[in-house]
PDB file of C-alpha atoms in Angstrom:
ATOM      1  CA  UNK A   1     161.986 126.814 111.949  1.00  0.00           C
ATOM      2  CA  UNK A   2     163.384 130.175 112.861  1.00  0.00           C
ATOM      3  CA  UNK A   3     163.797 130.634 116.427  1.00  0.00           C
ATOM      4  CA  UNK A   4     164.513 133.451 119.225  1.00  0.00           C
ATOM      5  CA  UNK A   5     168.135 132.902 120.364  1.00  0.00           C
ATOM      6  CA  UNK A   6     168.614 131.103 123.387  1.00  0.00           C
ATOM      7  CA  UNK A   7     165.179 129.003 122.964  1.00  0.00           C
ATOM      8  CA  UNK A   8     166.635 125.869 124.287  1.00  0.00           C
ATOM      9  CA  UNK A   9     167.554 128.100 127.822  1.00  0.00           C
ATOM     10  CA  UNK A  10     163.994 128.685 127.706  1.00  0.00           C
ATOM     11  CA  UNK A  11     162.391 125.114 127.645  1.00  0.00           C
ATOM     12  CA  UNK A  12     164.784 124.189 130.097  1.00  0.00           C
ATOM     13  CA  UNK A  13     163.197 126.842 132.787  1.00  0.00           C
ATOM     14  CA  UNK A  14     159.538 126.615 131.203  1.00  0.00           C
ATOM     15  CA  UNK A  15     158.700 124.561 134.466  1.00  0.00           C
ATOM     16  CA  UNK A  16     161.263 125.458 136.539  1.00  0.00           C
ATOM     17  CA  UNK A  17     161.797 130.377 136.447  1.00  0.00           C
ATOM     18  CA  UNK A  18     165.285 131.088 136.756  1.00  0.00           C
ATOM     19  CA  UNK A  19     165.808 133.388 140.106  1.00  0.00           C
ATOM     20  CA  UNK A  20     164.770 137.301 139.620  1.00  0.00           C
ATOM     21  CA  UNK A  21     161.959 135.784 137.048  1.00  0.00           C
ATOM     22  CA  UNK A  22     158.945 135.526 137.601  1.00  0.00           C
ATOM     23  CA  UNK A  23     155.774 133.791 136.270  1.00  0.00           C
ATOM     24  CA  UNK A  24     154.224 137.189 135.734  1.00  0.00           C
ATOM     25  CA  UNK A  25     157.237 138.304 133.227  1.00  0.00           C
ATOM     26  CA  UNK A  26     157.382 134.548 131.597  1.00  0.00           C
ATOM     27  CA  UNK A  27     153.627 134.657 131.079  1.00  0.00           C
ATOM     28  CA  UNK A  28     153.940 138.627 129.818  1.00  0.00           C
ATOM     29  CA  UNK A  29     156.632 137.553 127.069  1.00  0.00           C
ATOM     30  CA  UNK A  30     154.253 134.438 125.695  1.00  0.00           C
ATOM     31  CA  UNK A  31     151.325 136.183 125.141  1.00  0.00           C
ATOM     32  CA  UNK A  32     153.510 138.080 122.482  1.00  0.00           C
ATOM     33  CA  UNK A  33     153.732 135.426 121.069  1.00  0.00           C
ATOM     34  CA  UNK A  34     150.315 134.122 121.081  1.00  0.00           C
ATOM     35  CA  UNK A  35     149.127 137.839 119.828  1.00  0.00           C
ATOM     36  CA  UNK A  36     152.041 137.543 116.690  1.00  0.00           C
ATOM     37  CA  UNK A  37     149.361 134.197 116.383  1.00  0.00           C
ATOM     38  CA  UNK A  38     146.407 135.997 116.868  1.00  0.00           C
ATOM     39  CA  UNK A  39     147.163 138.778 114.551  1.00  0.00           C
ATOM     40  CA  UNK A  40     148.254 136.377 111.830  1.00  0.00           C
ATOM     41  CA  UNK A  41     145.617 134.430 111.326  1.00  0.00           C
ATOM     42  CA  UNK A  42     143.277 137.481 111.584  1.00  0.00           C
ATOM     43  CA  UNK A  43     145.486 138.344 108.132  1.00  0.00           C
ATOM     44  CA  UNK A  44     144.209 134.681 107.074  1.00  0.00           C
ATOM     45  CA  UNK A  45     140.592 135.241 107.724  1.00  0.00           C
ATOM     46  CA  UNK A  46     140.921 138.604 105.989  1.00  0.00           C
ATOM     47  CA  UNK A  47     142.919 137.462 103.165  1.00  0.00           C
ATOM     48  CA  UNK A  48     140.773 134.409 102.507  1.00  0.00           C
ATOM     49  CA  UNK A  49     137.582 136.507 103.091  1.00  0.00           C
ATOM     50  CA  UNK A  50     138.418 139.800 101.037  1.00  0.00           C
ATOM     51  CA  UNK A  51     141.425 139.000  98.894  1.00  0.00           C
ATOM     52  CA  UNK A  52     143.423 141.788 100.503  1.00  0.00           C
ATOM     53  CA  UNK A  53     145.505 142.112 103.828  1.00  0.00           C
ATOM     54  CA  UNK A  54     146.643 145.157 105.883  1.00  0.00           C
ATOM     55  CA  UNK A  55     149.846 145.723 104.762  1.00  0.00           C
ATOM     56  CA  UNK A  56     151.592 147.174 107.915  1.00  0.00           C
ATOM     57  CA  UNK A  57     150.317 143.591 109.989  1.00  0.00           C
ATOM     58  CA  UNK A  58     151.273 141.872 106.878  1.00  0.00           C
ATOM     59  CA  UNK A  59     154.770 142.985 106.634  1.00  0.00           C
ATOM     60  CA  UNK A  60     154.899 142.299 110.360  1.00  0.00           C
ATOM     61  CA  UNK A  61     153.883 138.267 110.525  1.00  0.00           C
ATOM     62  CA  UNK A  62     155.990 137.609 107.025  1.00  0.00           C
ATOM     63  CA  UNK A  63     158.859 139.669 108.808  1.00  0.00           C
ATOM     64  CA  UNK A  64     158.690 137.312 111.865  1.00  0.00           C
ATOM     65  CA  UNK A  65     159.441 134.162 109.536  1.00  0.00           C
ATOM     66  CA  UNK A  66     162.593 135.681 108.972  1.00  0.00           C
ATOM     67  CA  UNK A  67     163.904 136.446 112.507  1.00  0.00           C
ATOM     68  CA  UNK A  68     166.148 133.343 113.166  1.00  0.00           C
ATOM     69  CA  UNK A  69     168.369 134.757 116.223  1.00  0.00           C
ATOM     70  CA  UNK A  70     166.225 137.539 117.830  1.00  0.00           C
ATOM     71  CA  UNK A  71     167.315 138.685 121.130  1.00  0.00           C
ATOM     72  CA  UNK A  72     163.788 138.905 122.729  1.00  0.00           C
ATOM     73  CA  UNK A  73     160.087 138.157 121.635  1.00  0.00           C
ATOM     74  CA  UNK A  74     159.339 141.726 120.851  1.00  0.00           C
ATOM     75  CA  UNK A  75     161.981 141.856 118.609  1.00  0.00           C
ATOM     76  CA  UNK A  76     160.653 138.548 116.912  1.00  0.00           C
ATOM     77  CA  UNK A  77     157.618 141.416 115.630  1.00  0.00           C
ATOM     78  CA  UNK A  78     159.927 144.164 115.425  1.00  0.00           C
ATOM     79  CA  UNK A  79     158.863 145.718 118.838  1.00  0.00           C
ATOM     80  CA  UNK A  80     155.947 145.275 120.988  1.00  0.00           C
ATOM     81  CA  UNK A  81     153.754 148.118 118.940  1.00  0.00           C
ATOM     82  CA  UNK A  82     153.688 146.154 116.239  1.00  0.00           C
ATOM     83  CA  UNK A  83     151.885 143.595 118.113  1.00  0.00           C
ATOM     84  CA  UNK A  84     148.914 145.923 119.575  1.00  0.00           C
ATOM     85  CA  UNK A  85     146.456 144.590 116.831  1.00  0.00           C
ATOM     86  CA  UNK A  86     147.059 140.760 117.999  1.00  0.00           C
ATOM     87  CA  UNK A  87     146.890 142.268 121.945  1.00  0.00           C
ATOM     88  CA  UNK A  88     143.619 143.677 121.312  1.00  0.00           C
ATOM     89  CA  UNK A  89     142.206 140.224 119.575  1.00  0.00           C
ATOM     90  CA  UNK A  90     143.417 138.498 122.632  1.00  0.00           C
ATOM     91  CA  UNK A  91     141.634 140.729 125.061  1.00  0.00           C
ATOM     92  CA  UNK A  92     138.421 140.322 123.101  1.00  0.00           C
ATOM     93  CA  UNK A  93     138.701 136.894 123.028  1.00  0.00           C
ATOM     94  CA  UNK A  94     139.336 136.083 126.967  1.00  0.00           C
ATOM     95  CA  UNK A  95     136.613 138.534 127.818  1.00  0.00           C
ATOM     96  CA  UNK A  96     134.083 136.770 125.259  1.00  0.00           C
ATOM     97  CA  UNK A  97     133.662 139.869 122.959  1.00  0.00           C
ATOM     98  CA  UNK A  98     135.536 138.095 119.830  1.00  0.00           C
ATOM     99  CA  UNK A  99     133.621 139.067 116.833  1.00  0.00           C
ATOM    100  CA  UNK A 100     135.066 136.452 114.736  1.00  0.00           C
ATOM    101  CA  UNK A 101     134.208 132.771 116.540  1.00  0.00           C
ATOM    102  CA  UNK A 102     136.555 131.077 113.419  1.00  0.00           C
ATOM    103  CA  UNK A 103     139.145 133.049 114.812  1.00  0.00           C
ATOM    104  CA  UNK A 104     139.915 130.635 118.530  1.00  0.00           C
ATOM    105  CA  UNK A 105     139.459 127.274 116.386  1.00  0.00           C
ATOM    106  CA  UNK A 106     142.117 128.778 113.954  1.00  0.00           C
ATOM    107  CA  UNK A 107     144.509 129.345 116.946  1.00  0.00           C
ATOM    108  CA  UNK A 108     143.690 126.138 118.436  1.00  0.00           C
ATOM    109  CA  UNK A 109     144.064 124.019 114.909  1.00  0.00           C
ATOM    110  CA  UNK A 110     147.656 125.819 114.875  1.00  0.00           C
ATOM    111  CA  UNK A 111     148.681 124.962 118.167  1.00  0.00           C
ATOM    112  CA  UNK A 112     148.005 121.243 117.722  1.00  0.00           C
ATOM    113  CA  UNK A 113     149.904 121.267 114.401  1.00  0.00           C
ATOM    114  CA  UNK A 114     152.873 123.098 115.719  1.00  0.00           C
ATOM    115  CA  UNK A 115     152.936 119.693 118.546  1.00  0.00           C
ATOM    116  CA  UNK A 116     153.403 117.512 115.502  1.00  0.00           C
ATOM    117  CA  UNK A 117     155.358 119.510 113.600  1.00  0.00           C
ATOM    118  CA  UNK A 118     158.318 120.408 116.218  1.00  0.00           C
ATOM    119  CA  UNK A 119     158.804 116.533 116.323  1.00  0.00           C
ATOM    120  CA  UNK A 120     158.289 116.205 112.914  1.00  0.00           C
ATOM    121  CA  UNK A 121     162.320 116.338 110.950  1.00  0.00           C
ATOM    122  CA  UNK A 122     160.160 118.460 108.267  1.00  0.00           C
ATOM    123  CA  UNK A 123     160.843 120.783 110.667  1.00  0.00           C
ATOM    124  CA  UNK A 124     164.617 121.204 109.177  1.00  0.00           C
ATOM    125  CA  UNK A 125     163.103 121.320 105.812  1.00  0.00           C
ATOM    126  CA  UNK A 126     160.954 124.345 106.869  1.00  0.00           C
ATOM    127  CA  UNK A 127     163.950 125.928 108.541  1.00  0.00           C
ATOM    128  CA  UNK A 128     166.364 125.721 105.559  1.00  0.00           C
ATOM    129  CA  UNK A 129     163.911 126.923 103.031  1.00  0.00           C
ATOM    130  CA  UNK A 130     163.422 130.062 104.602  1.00  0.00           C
ATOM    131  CA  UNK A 131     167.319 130.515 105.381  1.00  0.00           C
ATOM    132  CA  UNK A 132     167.559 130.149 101.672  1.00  0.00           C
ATOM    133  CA  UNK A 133     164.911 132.382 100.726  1.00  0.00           C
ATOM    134  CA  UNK A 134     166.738 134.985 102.913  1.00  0.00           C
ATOM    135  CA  UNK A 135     168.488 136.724 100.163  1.00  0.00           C
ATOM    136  CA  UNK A 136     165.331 136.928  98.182  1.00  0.00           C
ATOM    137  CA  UNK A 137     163.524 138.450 101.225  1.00  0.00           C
ATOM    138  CA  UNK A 138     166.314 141.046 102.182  1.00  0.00           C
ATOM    139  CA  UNK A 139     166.508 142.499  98.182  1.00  0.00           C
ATOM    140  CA  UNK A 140     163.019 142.366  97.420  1.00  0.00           C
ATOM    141  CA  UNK A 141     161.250 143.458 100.797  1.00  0.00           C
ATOM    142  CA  UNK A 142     159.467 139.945 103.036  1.00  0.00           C
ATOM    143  CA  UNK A 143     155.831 141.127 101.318  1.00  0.00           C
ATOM    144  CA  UNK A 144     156.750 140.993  97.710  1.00  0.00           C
ATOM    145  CA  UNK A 145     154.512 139.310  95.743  1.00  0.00           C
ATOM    146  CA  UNK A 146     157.490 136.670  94.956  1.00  0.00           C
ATOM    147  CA  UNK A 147     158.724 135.989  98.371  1.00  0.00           C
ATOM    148  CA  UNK A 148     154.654 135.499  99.325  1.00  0.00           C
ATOM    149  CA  UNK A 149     154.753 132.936  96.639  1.00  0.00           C
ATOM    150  CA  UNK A 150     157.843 131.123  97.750  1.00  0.00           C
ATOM    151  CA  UNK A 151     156.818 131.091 101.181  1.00  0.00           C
ATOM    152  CA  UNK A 152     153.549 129.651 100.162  1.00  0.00           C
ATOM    153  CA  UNK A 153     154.977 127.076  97.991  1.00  0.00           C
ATOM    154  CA  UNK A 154     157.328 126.036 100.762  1.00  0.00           C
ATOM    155  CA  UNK A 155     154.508 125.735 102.766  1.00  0.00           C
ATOM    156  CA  UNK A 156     152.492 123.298 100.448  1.00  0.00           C
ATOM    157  CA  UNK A 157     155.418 121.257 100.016  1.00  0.00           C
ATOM    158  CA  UNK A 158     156.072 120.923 103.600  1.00  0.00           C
ATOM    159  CA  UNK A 159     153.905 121.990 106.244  1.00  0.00           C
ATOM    160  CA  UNK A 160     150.243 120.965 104.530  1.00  0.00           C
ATOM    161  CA  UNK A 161     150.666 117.402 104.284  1.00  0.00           C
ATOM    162  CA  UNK A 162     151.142 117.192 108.294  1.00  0.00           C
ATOM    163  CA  UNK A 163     147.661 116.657 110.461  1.00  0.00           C
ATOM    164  CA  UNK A 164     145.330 117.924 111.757  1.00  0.00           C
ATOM    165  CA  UNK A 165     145.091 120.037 108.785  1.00  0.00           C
ATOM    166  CA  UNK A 166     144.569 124.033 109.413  1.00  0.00           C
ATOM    167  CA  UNK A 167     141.209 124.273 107.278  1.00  0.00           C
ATOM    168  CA  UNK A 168     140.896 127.852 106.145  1.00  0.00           C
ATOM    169  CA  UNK A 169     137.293 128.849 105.028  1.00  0.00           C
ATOM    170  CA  UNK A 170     136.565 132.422 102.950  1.00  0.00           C
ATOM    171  CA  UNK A 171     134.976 133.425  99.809  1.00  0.00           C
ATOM    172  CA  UNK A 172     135.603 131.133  96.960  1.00  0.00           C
ATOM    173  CA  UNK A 173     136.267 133.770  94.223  1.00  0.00           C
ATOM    174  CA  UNK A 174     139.342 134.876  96.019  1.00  0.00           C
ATOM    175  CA  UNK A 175     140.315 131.018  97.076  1.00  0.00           C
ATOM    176  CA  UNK A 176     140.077 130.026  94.138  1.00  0.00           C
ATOM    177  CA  UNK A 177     143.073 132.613  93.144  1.00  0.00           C
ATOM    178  CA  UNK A 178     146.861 131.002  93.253  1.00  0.00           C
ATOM    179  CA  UNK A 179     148.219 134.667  94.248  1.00  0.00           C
ATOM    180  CA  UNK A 180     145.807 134.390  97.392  1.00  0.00           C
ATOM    181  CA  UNK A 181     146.109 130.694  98.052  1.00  0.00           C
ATOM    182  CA  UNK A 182     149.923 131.458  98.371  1.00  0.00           C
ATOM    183  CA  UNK A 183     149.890 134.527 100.297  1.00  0.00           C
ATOM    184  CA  UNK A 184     147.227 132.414 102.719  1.00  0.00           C
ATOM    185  CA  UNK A 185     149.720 129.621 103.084  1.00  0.00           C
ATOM    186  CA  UNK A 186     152.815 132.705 103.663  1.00  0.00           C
ATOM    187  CA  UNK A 187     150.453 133.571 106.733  1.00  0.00           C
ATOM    188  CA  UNK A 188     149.859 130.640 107.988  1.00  0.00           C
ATOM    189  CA  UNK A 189     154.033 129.623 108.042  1.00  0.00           C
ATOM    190  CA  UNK A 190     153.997 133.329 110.190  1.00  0.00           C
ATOM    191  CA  UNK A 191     151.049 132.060 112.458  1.00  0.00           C
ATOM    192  CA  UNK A 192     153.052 128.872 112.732  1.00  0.00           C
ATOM    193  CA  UNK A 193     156.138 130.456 113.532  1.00  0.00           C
ATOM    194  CA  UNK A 194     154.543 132.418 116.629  1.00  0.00           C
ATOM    195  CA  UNK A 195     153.049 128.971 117.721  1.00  0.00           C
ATOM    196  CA  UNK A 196     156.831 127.603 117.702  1.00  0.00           C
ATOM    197  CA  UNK A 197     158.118 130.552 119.582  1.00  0.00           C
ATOM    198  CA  UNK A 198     155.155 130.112 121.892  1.00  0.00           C
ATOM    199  CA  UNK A 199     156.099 126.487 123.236  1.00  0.00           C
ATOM    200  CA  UNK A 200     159.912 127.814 123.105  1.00  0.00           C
ATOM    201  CA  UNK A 201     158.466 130.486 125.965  1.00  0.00           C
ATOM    202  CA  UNK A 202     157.020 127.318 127.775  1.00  0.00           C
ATOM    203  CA  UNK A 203     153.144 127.684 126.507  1.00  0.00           C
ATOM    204  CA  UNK A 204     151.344 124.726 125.785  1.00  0.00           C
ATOM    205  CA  UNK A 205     147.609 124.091 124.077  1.00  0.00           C
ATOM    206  CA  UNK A 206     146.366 123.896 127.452  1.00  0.00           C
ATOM    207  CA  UNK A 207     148.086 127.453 129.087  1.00  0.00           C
ATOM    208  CA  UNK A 208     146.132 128.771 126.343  1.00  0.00           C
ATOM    209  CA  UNK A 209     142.785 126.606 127.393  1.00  0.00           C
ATOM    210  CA  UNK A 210     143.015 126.506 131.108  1.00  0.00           C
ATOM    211  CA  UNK A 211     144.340 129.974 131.898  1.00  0.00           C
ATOM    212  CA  UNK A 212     142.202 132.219 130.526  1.00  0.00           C
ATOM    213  CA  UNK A 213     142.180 134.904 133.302  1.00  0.00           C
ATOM    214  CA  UNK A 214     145.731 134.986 133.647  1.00  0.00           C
ATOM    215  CA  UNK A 215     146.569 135.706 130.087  1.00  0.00           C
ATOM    216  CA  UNK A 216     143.579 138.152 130.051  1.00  0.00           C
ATOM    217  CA  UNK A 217     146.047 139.532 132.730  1.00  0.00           C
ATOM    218  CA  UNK A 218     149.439 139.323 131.249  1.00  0.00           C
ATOM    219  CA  UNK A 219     147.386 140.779 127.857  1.00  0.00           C
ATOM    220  CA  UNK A 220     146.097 144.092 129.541  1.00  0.00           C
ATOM    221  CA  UNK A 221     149.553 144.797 131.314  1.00  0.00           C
ATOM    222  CA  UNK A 222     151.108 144.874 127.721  1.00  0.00           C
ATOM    223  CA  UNK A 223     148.438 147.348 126.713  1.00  0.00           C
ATOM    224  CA  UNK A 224     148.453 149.636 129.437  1.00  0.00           C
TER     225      UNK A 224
END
């Protein structure tokens, strides 16, 4: 799976901050992260729900797949404004104003498949289909139709047959459409990739759990 450069420096120091670090900044830079999550799975719910996604957010999670070597998490997203819509999900959710309660058990569901999935070797599987679906990507634009459709079938032939299972409920006419089942499973590979960078960052299932308040935190000094 593509990865932020250096992400083996950062599980090394996920217990342990390097000197002139601090928690504050570590916990800042994952909550990108875990709003590149929230944001993508908010495409899910849409996509599953209405049969169409904003493009812009779109463009931003599919984008992500394809950052193998960034130099920080903002750049994973293409800079931090392009995460504001995930930021703002977050805060609603730690201050108990989410509007969409599938939302958290999406996130959650993700987490605990990304666990299995690091330690899983379909994890090199993942990470050379979407080198090789690179070229693709780079001449056609990351939300073409086709590259949606390869990333979806990649996927299906990887990712889905791993448990738990990320169950994605919506409105049957559009599920029941190959164009939106792919572009669902596209999302979810993007969701999944913010999960991966998440742990790299040194969150866990239970940071996000347990530590509400201090990602409520670490979320409103990233949108002020």
């Amino acid at each position: 799976m593509p990865r932020r450069r250096g992400d083996r420096r950062h599980r090394r120091a996920a217990r342990t901050p390097p000197a002139g670090r601090s928690r504050v900044t570590q916990r800042d830079e994952r909550v990108l992260a875990l709003a590149g999550l929230a944001q993508a799975l908010a495409q899910v719910r849409r996509i599953a729900d209405t049969g169409q996604a904003d493009a812009a957010v779109l463009e931003t999670a599919i984008d992500s797949v394809f950052q193998i070597d960034a130099d920080s998490p903002a750049a994973v997203y293409g800079g931090e404004q392009s995460l504001r819509p995930g930021l703002l999900l977050l805060r609603d959710h730690f201050r108990n104003l989410s509007r969409d309660e599938l939302l958290p058990r999406l996130a959650l569901a993700v987490l605990q498949l990304e666990r299995r999935f690091s330690r899983d070797p379909m994890a090199q599987r993942v990470h050379a289909g979407i080198v090789g679906l690179g070229p693709m990507a780079a001449r056609l634009g990351t939300a073409h139709p086709d590259v949606l459709a390869a990333l979806g079938n990649l996927y299906a032939g990887t990712v889905s047959h791993l448990r738990p299972r990320v169950l994605v409920q919506g409105n049957p006419h559009y599920l029941g459409q190959a164009q939106v089942v792919a572009e669902v499973r596209a999302v979810l590979l993007a969701a999944l990739r913010s999960a991966v960078l998440w742990r790299q960052l040194g969150g866990s299932l239970w940071d996000f759990i347990l530590h509400r308040r201090a990602l409520l935190e670490a979320v409103e000094r990233r949108l002020h």
